[in-house]
Tab-separated table of N, CA and C in Angstrom:
chain	number	residue	atom	x	y	z
A	1	MET	N	122.343	31.889	13.529
A	1	MET	CA	122.045	33.041	14.318
A	1	MET	C	122.768	32.916	15.653
A	2	MET	N	123.422	33.953	15.983
A	2	MET	CA	124.188	33.964	17.225
A	2	MET	C	123.334	34.522	18.351
A	3	SER	N	123.416	33.868	19.440
A	3	SER	CA	122.688	34.399	20.582
A	3	SER	C	123.578	35.365	21.347
A	4	GLU	N	122.913	36.292	21.925
A	4	GLU	CA	123.674	37.283	22.701
A	4	GLU	C	124.117	36.635	23.998
A	5	PRO	N	125.315	37.007	24.428
A	5	PRO	CA	125.783	36.431	25.677
A	5	PRO	C	124.869	36.880	26.832
A	6	ALA	N	124.681	35.976	27.767
A	6	ALA	CA	123.880	36.304	28.941
A	6	ALA	C	124.549	37.442	29.691
A	7	PRO	N	123.716	38.364	30.158
A	7	PRO	CA	124.320	39.485	30.900
A	7	PRO	C	125.046	38.963	32.144
A	8	ALA	N	126.136	39.564	32.439
A	8	ALA	CA	126.929	39.161	33.609
A	8	ALA	C	126.132	39.492	34.871
A	9	LYS	N	126.190	38.584	35.805
A	9	LYS	CA	125.512	38.828	37.072
A	9	LYS	C	126.221	39.965	37.785
A	10	LYS	N	125.388	40.874	38.305
A	10	LYS	CA	125.987	41.977	39.051
A	10	LYS	C	126.375	41.450	40.413
A	11	ARG	N	127.582	41.708	40.765
A	11	ARG	CA	128.077	41.276	42.064
A	11	ARG	C	128.013	42.451	43.021
A	12	PHE	N	127.673	42.125	44.220
A	12	PHE	CA	127.619	43.137	45.262
A	12	PHE	C	129.053	43.542	45.567
A	13	PRO	N	129.374	44.791	45.387
A	13	PRO	CA	130.764	45.200	45.612
A	13	PRO	C	131.201	44.934	47.062
A	14	VAL	N	132.345	44.368	47.185
A	14	VAL	CA	132.908	44.050	48.492
A	14	VAL	C	133.075	45.322	49.326
A	15	ALA	N	133.451	46.388	48.703
A	15	ALA	CA	133.671	47.644	49.426
A	15	ALA	C	132.371	48.124	50.081
A	16	VAL	N	131.245	47.945	49.398
A	16	VAL	CA	129.964	48.367	49.962
A	16	VAL	C	129.619	47.496	51.169
A	17	ALA	N	129.857	46.206	51.065
A	17	ALA	CA	129.586	45.291	52.174
A	17	ALA	C	130.449	45.637	53.382
A	18	VAL	N	131.711	45.911	53.147
A	18	VAL	CA	132.620	46.263	54.249
A	18	VAL	C	132.187	47.584	54.881
A	19	LEU	N	131.855	48.563	54.057
A	19	LEU	CA	131.413	49.862	54.582
A	19	LEU	C	130.133	49.705	55.406
A	20	GLY	N	129.194	48.913	54.904
A	20	GLY	CA	127.960	48.666	55.651
A	20	GLY	C	128.247	48.012	56.994
A	21	GLY	N	129.147	47.038	57.012
A	21	GLY	CA	129.517	46.367	58.263
A	21	GLY	C	130.156	47.330	59.250
A	22	VAL	N	131.043	48.171	58.752
A	22	VAL	CA	131.711	49.155	59.617
A	22	VAL	C	130.685	50.132	60.196
A	23	LEU	N	129.757	50.591	59.352
A	23	LEU	CA	128.725	51.513	59.844
A	23	LEU	C	127.843	50.843	60.894
A	24	LEU	N	127.465	49.588	60.661
A	24	LEU	CA	126.641	48.866	61.623
A	24	LEU	C	127.364	48.724	62.957
A	25	ILE	N	128.612	48.357	62.927
A	25	ILE	CA	129.405	48.231	64.165
A	25	ILE	C	129.516	49.588	64.849
A	26	GLY	N	129.716	50.640	64.062
A	26	GLY	CA	129.796	51.988	64.629
A	26	GLY	C	128.521	52.381	65.349
A	27	PHE	N	127.364	52.091	64.746
A	27	PHE	CA	126.092	52.396	65.390
A	27	PHE	C	125.904	51.598	66.671
A	28	ILE	N	126.294	50.354	66.662
A	28	ILE	CA	126.181	49.524	67.863
A	28	ILE	C	127.051	50.079	68.982
A	29	VAL	N	128.277	50.461	68.660
A	29	VAL	CA	129.183	51.028	69.669
A	29	VAL	C	128.617	52.346	70.201
A	30	LEU	N	128.138	53.194	69.307
A	30	LEU	CA	127.555	54.473	69.719
A	30	LEU	C	126.362	54.251	70.636
A	31	PHE	N	125.499	53.308	70.286
A	31	PHE	CA	124.332	52.987	71.111
A	31	PHE	C	124.773	52.512	72.496
A	32	ALA	N	125.779	51.643	72.553
A	32	ALA	CA	126.271	51.125	73.836
A	32	ALA	C	126.847	52.247	74.694
A	33	VAL	N	127.588	53.149	74.078
A	33	VAL	CA	128.170	54.282	74.819
A	33	VAL	C	127.062	55.169	75.374
A	34	GLN	N	126.030	55.446	74.565
A	34	GLN	CA	124.914	56.272	75.026
A	34	GLN	C	124.169	55.603	76.176
A	35	MET	N	123.968	54.291	76.081
A	35	MET	CA	123.289	53.574	77.162
A	35	MET	C	124.106	53.652	78.449
A	36	LYS	N	125.411	53.472	78.344
A	36	LYS	CA	126.268	53.545	79.524
A	36	LYS	C	126.226	54.952	80.116
A	37	LYS	N	126.272	55.965	79.250
A	37	LYS	CA	126.232	57.350	79.714
A	37	LYS	C	124.914	57.631	80.417
A	38	SER	N	123.792	57.158	79.854
A	38	SER	CA	122.504	57.430	80.490
A	38	SER	C	122.417	56.756	81.848
A	39	LYS	N	122.999	55.594	82.006
A	39	LYS	CA	123.017	54.933	83.312
A	39	LYS	C	123.873	55.729	84.293
A	40	GLN	N	124.976	56.304	83.809
A	40	GLN	CA	125.837	57.098	84.686
A	40	GLN	C	125.157	58.394	85.094
A	41	ASP	N	124.306	58.932	84.224
A	41	ASP	CA	123.634	60.193	84.511
A	41	ASP	C	122.507	60.032	85.525
A	42	MET	N	122.054	58.806	85.741
A	42	MET	CA	120.973	58.581	86.686
A	42	MET	C	121.432	58.945	88.095
A	43	LEU	N	120.544	59.567	88.823
A	43	LEU	CA	120.865	59.904	90.199
A	43	LEU	C	120.857	58.628	91.039
A	44	GLU	N	121.838	58.497	91.857
A	44	GLU	CA	121.932	57.345	92.742
A	44	GLU	C	121.921	57.828	94.179
A	45	ILE	N	121.552	56.929	95.072
A	45	ILE	CA	121.550	57.248	96.493
A	45	ILE	C	122.926	57.803	96.868
A	46	GLY	N	122.913	58.917	97.578
A	46	GLY	CA	124.158	59.531	98.031
A	46	GLY	C	124.692	60.618	97.112
A	47	THR	N	124.149	60.729	95.899
A	47	THR	CA	124.644	61.769	94.997
A	47	THR	C	123.962	63.097	95.278
A	48	GLN	N	124.674	64.164	94.998
A	48	GLN	CA	124.139	65.512	95.151
A	48	GLN	C	123.105	65.741	94.049
A	49	VAL	N	121.923	66.177	94.416
A	49	VAL	CA	120.859	66.424	93.448
A	49	VAL	C	121.071	67.811	92.846
A	50	PRO	N	121.059	67.918	91.516
A	50	PRO	CA	121.199	69.244	90.895
A	50	PRO	C	120.078	70.181	91.336
A	51	ASP	N	120.364	71.455	91.275
A	51	ASP	CA	119.370	72.447	91.676
A	51	ASP	C	118.209	72.472	90.677
A	52	PHE	N	117.032	72.734	91.160
A	52	PHE	CA	115.843	72.881	90.331
A	52	PHE	C	114.865	73.768	91.068
A	53	THR	N	113.888	74.268	90.328
A	53	THR	CA	112.866	75.135	90.903
A	53	THR	C	111.495	74.636	90.481
A	54	VAL	N	110.575	74.605	91.450
A	54	VAL	CA	109.184	74.260	91.179
A	54	VAL	C	108.351	75.489	91.509
A	55	THR	N	107.533	75.914	90.567
A	55	THR	CA	106.562	76.969	90.833
A	55	THR	C	105.206	76.292	90.925
A	56	THR	N	104.565	76.457	92.075
A	56	THR	CA	103.305	75.760	92.327
A	56	THR	C	102.169	76.355	91.501
A	57	PHE	N	101.063	75.627	91.489
A	57	PHE	CA	99.880	76.109	90.786
A	57	PHE	C	99.398	77.434	91.368
A	58	SER	N	99.695	77.688	92.650
A	58	SER	CA	99.266	78.945	93.275
A	58	SER	C	100.326	80.047	93.170
A	59	GLY	N	101.457	79.749	92.501
A	59	GLY	CA	102.462	80.776	92.246
A	59	GLY	C	103.633	80.816	93.213
A	60	GLU	N	103.655	79.948	94.231
A	60	GLU	CA	104.799	79.892	95.143
A	60	GLU	C	105.976	79.235	94.427
A	61	THR	N	107.194	79.663	94.781
A	61	THR	CA	108.388	79.097	94.167
A	61	THR	C	109.225	78.390	95.224
A	62	TYR	N	109.630	77.172	94.900
A	62	TYR	CA	110.499	76.378	95.765
A	62	TYR	C	111.739	76.018	94.975
A	63	GLN	N	112.893	76.451	95.493
A	63	GLN	CA	114.163	76.134	94.844
A	63	GLN	C	114.917	75.156	95.738
A	64	LYS	N	115.347	74.059	95.172
A	64	LYS	CA	115.998	72.994	95.941
A	64	LYS	C	117.170	73.531	96.757
A	65	SER	N	118.004	74.377	96.172
A	65	SER	CA	119.183	74.878	96.886
A	65	SER	C	118.804	75.739	98.095
A	66	LYS	N	117.630	76.334	98.088
A	66	LYS	CA	117.190	77.148	99.220
A	66	LYS	C	116.494	76.315	100.288
A	67	LEU	N	116.316	75.015	100.007
A	67	LEU	CA	115.670	74.129	100.972
A	67	LEU	C	116.681	73.277	101.736
A	68	GLU	N	117.968	73.484	101.465
A	68	GLU	CA	118.970	72.685	102.172
A	68	GLU	C	118.846	72.954	103.662
A	69	GLY	N	119.022	71.898	104.425
A	69	GLY	CA	118.766	71.946	105.857
A	69	GLY	C	117.407	71.334	106.185
A	70	LYS	N	116.613	71.109	105.142
A	70	LYS	CA	115.305	70.464	105.297
A	70	LYS	C	115.322	69.146	104.533
A	71	ILE	N	114.443	68.251	104.912
A	71	ILE	CA	114.235	67.016	104.175
A	71	ILE	C	113.153	67.298	103.139
A	72	LEU	N	113.407	66.894	101.903
A	72	LEU	CA	112.467	67.152	100.820
A	72	LEU	C	111.972	65.835	100.235
A	73	LEU	N	110.667	65.655	100.216
A	73	LEU	CA	110.059	64.533	99.510
A	73	LEU	C	109.470	65.107	98.227
A	74	LEU	N	110.007	64.671	97.109
A	74	LEU	CA	109.575	65.125	95.793
A	74	LEU	C	108.789	63.993	95.147
A	75	ASN	N	107.513	64.250	94.853
A	75	ASN	CA	106.627	63.212	94.312
A	75	ASN	C	106.159	63.601	92.918
A	76	PHE	N	106.485	62.765	91.916
A	76	PHE	CA	106.021	62.966	90.552
A	76	PHE	C	104.708	62.207	90.382
A	77	TRP	N	103.681	62.875	89.875
A	77	TRP	CA	102.341	62.293	89.759
A	77	TRP	C	101.609	62.899	88.569
A	78	SER	N	100.478	62.313	88.222
A	78	SER	CA	99.602	62.842	87.175
A	78	SER	C	98.156	62.502	87.508
A	79	SER	N	97.247	63.310	87.013
A	79	SER	CA	95.826	63.047	87.265
A	79	SER	C	95.366	61.771	86.566
A	80	TRP	N	96.011	61.399	85.494
A	80	TRP	CA	95.629	60.199	84.743
A	80	TRP	C	96.263	58.928	85.302
A	81	CYS	N	97.070	59.047	86.337
A	81	CYS	CA	97.771	57.903	86.935
A	81	CYS	C	96.813	57.152	87.862
A	82	SER	N	96.635	55.860	87.586
A	82	SER	CA	95.651	55.083	88.353
A	82	SER	C	96.069	54.815	89.796
A	83	SER	N	97.362	54.802	90.094
A	83	SER	CA	97.775	54.536	91.474
A	83	SER	C	98.150	55.805	92.240
A	84	CYS	N	98.071	56.948	91.574
A	84	CYS	CA	98.441	58.200	92.240
A	84	CYS	C	97.398	58.661	93.248
A	85	ASP	N	96.146	58.228	93.080
A	85	ASP	CA	95.104	58.681	94.001
A	85	ASP	C	95.305	58.103	95.400
A	86	GLU	N	95.508	56.790	95.498
A	86	GLU	CA	95.734	56.180	96.817
A	86	GLU	C	97.036	56.665	97.434
A	87	GLU	N	98.060	56.768	96.601
A	87	GLU	CA	99.330	57.263	97.118
A	87	GLU	C	99.178	58.703	97.597
A	88	GLY	N	98.411	59.501	96.847
A	88	GLY	CA	98.183	60.896	97.235
A	88	GLY	C	97.551	61.009	98.610
A	89	ALA	N	96.619	60.119	98.890
A	89	ALA	CA	95.969	60.118	100.207
A	89	ALA	C	96.976	59.788	101.307
A	90	ALA	N	97.855	58.820	101.071
A	90	ALA	CA	98.872	58.453	102.068
A	90	ALA	C	99.883	59.578	102.242
A	91	LEU	N	100.284	60.206	101.141
A	91	LEU	CA	101.210	61.345	101.232
A	91	LEU	C	100.577	62.480	102.032
A	92	GLU	N	99.316	62.767	101.768
A	92	GLU	CA	98.624	63.841	102.488
A	92	GLU	C	98.535	63.522	103.974
A	93	GLU	N	98.275	62.274	104.319
A	93	GLU	CA	98.218	61.872	105.728
A	93	GLU	C	99.536	62.178	106.438
A	94	VAL	N	100.643	61.789	105.812
A	94	VAL	CA	101.953	62.034	106.433
A	94	VAL	C	102.278	63.524	106.413
A	95	TRP	N	101.909	64.227	105.341
A	95	TRP	CA	102.137	65.663	105.267
A	95	TRP	C	101.461	66.384	106.439
A	96	GLN	N	100.250	65.985	106.775
A	96	GLN	CA	99.535	66.602	107.890
A	96	GLN	C	100.276	66.386	109.208
A	97	GLU	N	100.992	65.286	109.329
A	97	GLU	CA	101.759	64.994	110.541
A	97	GLU	C	103.053	65.801	110.635
A	98	VAL	N	103.670	66.109	109.494
A	98	VAL	CA	105.011	66.714	109.514
A	98	VAL	C	105.049	68.189	109.127
A	99	LYS	N	103.991	68.703	108.540
A	99	LYS	CA	104.050	70.051	107.963
A	99	LYS	C	104.379	71.143	108.970
A	100	ASP	N	103.938	71.007	110.214
A	100	ASP	CA	104.171	72.054	111.203
A	100	ASP	C	105.551	71.982	111.848
A	101	LYS	N	106.261	70.888	111.620
A	101	LYS	CA	107.612	70.759	112.175
A	101	LYS	C	108.585	71.699	111.484
A	102	GLY	N	108.332	71.998	110.206
A	102	GLY	CA	109.146	72.963	109.477
A	102	GLY	C	110.434	72.424	108.888
A	103	ASP	N	110.812	71.191	109.204
A	103	ASP	CA	112.077	70.686	108.670
A	103	ASP	C	111.877	69.622	107.587
A	104	ILE	N	110.625	69.349	107.246
A	104	ILE	CA	110.299	68.408	106.173
A	104	ILE	C	109.310	69.095	105.250
A	105	ILE	N	109.591	69.019	103.950
A	105	ILE	CA	108.678	69.613	102.968
A	105	ILE	C	108.355	68.579	101.900
A	106	PHE	N	107.106	68.540	101.515
A	106	PHE	CA	106.654	67.698	100.406
A	106	PHE	C	106.379	68.631	99.232
A	107	ILE	N	106.800	68.228	98.051
A	107	ILE	CA	106.456	68.960	96.831
A	107	ILE	C	106.004	67.946	95.796
A	108	GLY	N	104.815	68.160	95.279
A	108	GLY	CA	104.303	67.338	94.192
A	108	GLY	C	104.673	67.975	92.870
A	109	VAL	N	105.181	67.160	91.955
A	109	VAL	CA	105.543	67.635	90.627
A	109	VAL	C	104.611	66.946	89.631
A	110	ASN	N	103.757	67.733	89.022
A	110	ASN	CA	102.774	67.199	88.090
A	110	ASN	C	103.443	66.934	86.744
A	111	TYR	N	103.322	65.687	86.293
A	111	TYR	CA	104.059	65.191	85.135
A	111	TYR	C	103.121	64.984	83.945
A	112	VAL	N	103.425	65.647	82.839
A	112	VAL	CA	102.724	65.467	81.563
A	112	VAL	C	101.210	65.445	81.769
A	113	ASP	N	100.678	66.585	82.154
A	113	ASP	CA	99.265	66.683	82.510
A	113	ASP	C	98.764	68.080	82.165
A	114	THR	N	97.468	68.278	82.244
A	114	THR	CA	96.911	69.613	82.042
A	114	THR	C	96.650	70.246	83.402
A	115	GLU	N	96.700	71.549	83.444
A	115	GLU	CA	96.477	72.242	84.715
A	115	GLU	C	95.063	71.993	85.237
A	116	LYS	N	94.090	72.029	84.353
A	116	LYS	CA	92.693	71.815	84.764
A	116	LYS	C	92.529	70.448	85.428
A	117	ASP	N	93.018	69.399	84.787
A	117	ASP	CA	92.892	68.048	85.347
A	117	ASP	C	93.695	67.906	86.641
A	118	SER	N	94.854	68.543	86.680
A	118	SER	CA	95.711	68.471	87.870
A	118	SER	C	95.042	69.113	89.073
A	119	LEU	N	94.500	70.301	88.877
A	119	LEU	CA	93.835	70.998	89.981
A	119	LEU	C	92.601	70.242	90.446
A	120	ALA	N	91.868	69.643	89.508
A	120	ALA	CA	90.691	68.843	89.880
A	120	ALA	C	91.117	67.630	90.712
A	121	PHE	N	92.229	67.004	90.339
A	121	PHE	CA	92.756	65.855	91.083
A	121	PHE	C	93.119	66.264	92.506
A	122	LEU	N	93.845	67.367	92.653
A	122	LEU	CA	94.264	67.838	93.980
A	122	LEU	C	93.043	68.132	94.857
A	123	GLU	N	92.050	68.760	94.275
A	123	GLU	CA	90.839	69.073	95.040
A	123	GLU	C	90.077	67.803	95.413
A	124	LYS	N	89.912	66.908	94.462
A	124	LYS	CA	89.159	65.673	94.694
A	124	LYS	C	89.741	64.857	95.841
A	125	TYR	N	91.070	64.795	95.911
A	125	TYR	CA	91.719	63.973	96.939
A	125	TYR	C	92.192	64.778	98.145
A	126	GLY	N	91.877	66.070	98.189
A	126	GLY	CA	92.188	66.890	99.355
A	126	GLY	C	93.675	67.055	99.617
A	127	ILE	N	94.461	67.120	98.571
A	127	ILE	CA	95.915	67.233	98.727
A	127	ILE	C	96.286	68.696	98.923
A	128	THR	N	96.963	68.962	100.054
A	128	THR	CA	97.269	70.350	100.410
A	128	THR	C	98.754	70.698	100.351
A	129	PHE	N	99.638	69.696	100.256
A	129	PHE	CA	101.060	70.055	100.176
A	129	PHE	C	101.326	70.709	98.821
A	130	PRO	N	102.389	71.523	98.732
A	130	PRO	CA	102.652	72.278	97.500
A	130	PRO	C	102.785	71.362	96.282
A	131	ASN	N	102.166	71.763	95.187
A	131	ASN	CA	102.210	71.033	93.925
A	131	ASN	C	102.325	72.010	92.777
A	132	GLY	N	103.092	71.621	91.776
A	132	GLY	CA	103.231	72.460	90.595
A	132	GLY	C	103.543	71.632	89.366
A	133	PRO	N	103.340	72.230	88.198
A	133	PRO	CA	103.599	71.520	86.954
A	133	PRO	C	105.091	71.463	86.651
A	134	ASP	N	105.472	70.450	85.902
A	134	ASP	CA	106.861	70.323	85.433
A	134	ASP	C	106.908	70.844	84.000
A	135	LEU	N	106.866	72.151	83.873
A	135	LEU	CA	106.840	72.774	82.552
A	135	LEU	C	108.110	72.430	81.787
A	136	GLY	N	107.930	71.924	80.585
A	136	GLY	CA	109.074	71.539	79.767
A	136	GLY	C	109.762	70.280	80.254
A	137	SER	N	109.180	69.599	81.211
A	137	SER	CA	109.750	68.356	81.776
A	137	SER	C	111.172	68.534	82.292
A	138	ARG	N	111.516	69.740	82.713
A	138	ARG	CA	112.891	70.013	83.169
A	138	ARG	C	113.249	69.204	84.416
A	139	ILE	N	112.328	69.139	85.368
A	139	ILE	CA	112.639	68.446	86.624
A	139	ILE	C	112.626	66.939	86.408
A	140	SER	N	111.657	66.443	85.667
A	140	SER	CA	111.584	64.994	85.441
A	140	SER	C	112.798	64.490	84.658
A	141	ARG	N	113.397	65.335	83.836
A	141	ARG	CA	114.630	64.922	83.126
A	141	ARG	C	115.797	64.781	84.096
A	142	ILE	N	115.860	65.621	85.114
A	142	ILE	CA	116.929	65.499	86.115
A	142	ILE	C	116.848	64.142	86.788
A	143	PHE	N	115.630	63.723	87.109
A	143	PHE	CA	115.418	62.466	87.830
A	143	PHE	C	115.172	61.284	86.891
A	144	MET	N	115.170	61.555	85.583
A	144	MET	CA	114.943	60.533	84.561
A	144	MET	C	113.659	59.751	84.835
A	145	VAL	N	112.586	60.498	85.103
A	145	VAL	CA	111.284	59.891	85.378
A	145	VAL	C	110.780	59.209	84.108
A	146	ASP	N	110.414	57.945	84.247
A	146	ASP	CA	109.866	57.177	83.132
A	146	ASP	C	108.356	57.069	83.217
A	147	ALA	N	107.856	56.951	84.415
A	147	ALA	CA	106.418	56.767	84.637
A	147	ALA	C	106.102	57.296	86.025
A	148	VAL	N	104.838	57.523	86.265
A	148	VAL	CA	104.440	58.003	87.578
A	148	VAL	C	103.568	56.958	88.246
A	149	PRO	N	103.555	56.947	89.560
A	149	PRO	CA	104.268	57.844	90.467
A	149	PRO	C	105.711	57.404	90.704
A	150	GLU	N	106.521	58.384	90.985
A	150	GLU	CA	107.888	58.181	91.447
A	150	GLU	C	108.135	59.230	92.519
A	151	SER	N	108.870	58.849	93.564
A	151	SER	CA	109.191	59.797	94.640
A	151	SER	C	110.670	59.729	94.960
A	152	TYR	N	111.203	60.869	95.359
A	152	TYR	CA	112.620	60.992	95.705
A	152	TYR	C	112.713	61.751	97.012
A	153	ILE	N	113.512	61.229	97.936
A	153	ILE	CA	113.714	61.915	99.207
A	153	ILE	C	115.134	62.457	99.205
A	154	ILE	N	115.207	63.752	99.410
A	154	ILE	CA	116.483	64.461	99.401
A	154	ILE	C	116.768	64.887	100.831
A	155	GLY	N	117.970	64.555	101.306
A	155	GLY	CA	118.356	64.855	102.674
A	155	GLY	C	118.689	66.313	102.899
A	156	ARG	N	118.940	66.642	104.130
A	156	ARG	CA	119.237	68.025	104.525
A	156	ARG	C	120.461	68.600	103.813
A	157	ASP	N	121.375	67.714	103.394
A	157	ASP	CA	122.596	68.155	102.722
A	157	ASP	C	122.447	68.214	101.200
A	158	GLY	N	121.232	67.987	100.692
A	158	GLY	CA	120.994	68.069	99.252
A	158	GLY	C	121.301	66.782	98.496
A	159	ARG	N	121.619	65.720	99.235
A	159	ARG	CA	121.934	64.438	98.592
A	159	ARG	C	120.700	63.543	98.571
A	160	LEU	N	120.638	62.705	97.552
A	160	LEU	CA	119.523	61.774	97.401
A	160	LEU	C	119.621	60.677	98.453
A	161	VAL	N	118.554	60.490	99.210
A	161	VAL	CA	118.524	59.523	100.312
A	161	VAL	C	117.721	58.276	99.951
A	162	ALA	N	116.606	58.457	99.217
A	162	ALA	CA	115.748	57.315	98.893
A	162	ALA	C	115.032	57.564	97.573
A	163	ILE	N	114.749	56.456	96.877
A	163	ILE	CA	114.015	56.491	95.613
A	163	ILE	C	112.859	55.503	95.726
A	164	GLN	N	111.680	55.956	95.380
A	164	GLN	CA	110.514	55.075	95.348
A	164	GLN	C	109.958	55.092	93.925
A	165	ILE	N	110.177	54.006	93.190
A	165	ILE	CA	109.612	53.869	91.855
A	165	ILE	C	108.282	53.135	92.022
A	166	GLY	N	107.216	53.733	91.559
A	166	GLY	CA	105.885	53.197	91.811
A	166	GLY	C	105.328	53.842	93.069
A	167	ALA	N	104.091	53.541	93.339
A	167	ALA	CA	103.397	54.177	94.462
A	167	ALA	C	103.876	53.656	95.806
A	168	PHE	N	103.950	54.574	96.779
A	168	PHE	CA	104.073	54.149	98.172
A	168	PHE	C	102.795	53.387	98.486
A	169	GLN	N	102.898	52.285	99.194
A	169	GLN	CA	101.733	51.456	99.472
A	169	GLN	C	100.992	51.865	100.737
A	170	SER	N	101.647	52.685	101.580
A	170	SER	CA	100.998	53.090	102.830
A	170	SER	C	101.700	54.308	103.412
A	171	ALA	N	101.025	54.923	104.371
A	171	ALA	CA	101.632	56.040	105.099
A	171	ALA	C	102.848	55.555	105.879
A	172	ASP	N	102.790	54.338	106.412
A	172	ASP	CA	103.940	53.793	107.147
A	172	ASP	C	105.160	53.647	106.248
A	173	GLU	N	104.952	53.278	104.996
A	173	GLU	CA	106.070	53.154	104.056
A	173	GLU	C	106.705	54.529	103.803
A	174	ILE	N	105.879	55.562	103.742
A	174	ILE	CA	106.395	56.935	103.556
A	174	ILE	C	107.185	57.353	104.795
A	175	ARG	N	106.642	57.090	105.961
A	175	ARG	CA	107.340	57.438	107.215
A	175	ARG	C	108.698	56.732	107.278
A	176	ALA	N	108.741	55.474	106.886
A	176	ALA	CA	110.006	54.725	106.915
A	176	ALA	C	111.015	55.323	105.941
A	177	ALA	N	110.561	55.745	104.770
A	177	ALA	CA	111.454	56.357	103.792
A	177	ALA	C	111.987	57.699	104.310
A	178	LEU	N	111.119	58.475	104.943
A	178	LEU	CA	111.554	59.757	105.513
A	178	LEU	C	112.566	59.549	106.649
A	179	ALA	N	112.396	58.470	107.403
A	179	ALA	CA	113.307	58.183	108.518
A	179	ALA	C	114.731	57.953	108.016
A	180	LEU	N	114.884	57.531	106.765
A	180	LEU	CA	116.222	57.327	106.200
A	180	LEU	C	116.992	58.646	106.106
A	181	ALA	N	116.257	59.743	106.046
A	181	ALA	CA	116.884	61.064	105.912
A	181	ALA	C	117.201	61.713	107.254
A	182	GLU	N	116.717	61.136	108.334
A	182	GLU	CA	116.935	61.729	109.664
A	182	GLU	C	118.365	61.590	110.098
């Protein structure tokens, strides 16, 4: 009785291995290019900030291009942010000092939050400077906001003067950041 020959081992085609390697290298290169591009897209000190508009919870509209000639402190916050409450109090303290001068404006941009919770937060902490939601995350995408709080100070010429990632620790720290724009 003759035995059947053992089936030949299937070999992994070399062409498939080469194609897989080429695709893997292509994905790595594409990923590296995207990472480099995203770093280039980040706003840096001294760069012109693109125009944006914030409509406050009370319906007022603030357009960055119409605020040129003023110093703008833009603060991204949320009601669920654990460090936004203390920072909010410090921002409000400085806002009360500068609001009547007319050449400095604070705008709070509410990030990934509900209107009900946001308004309750503003009332609870007595925050009176203009605040509005970032509908569609349009503004936070310009600044590439990853987490809150984050603040950006824009000079009179529309250029970015200072970036604060994380909460300001005191009113004095806010005053010092604003002084960079003078």
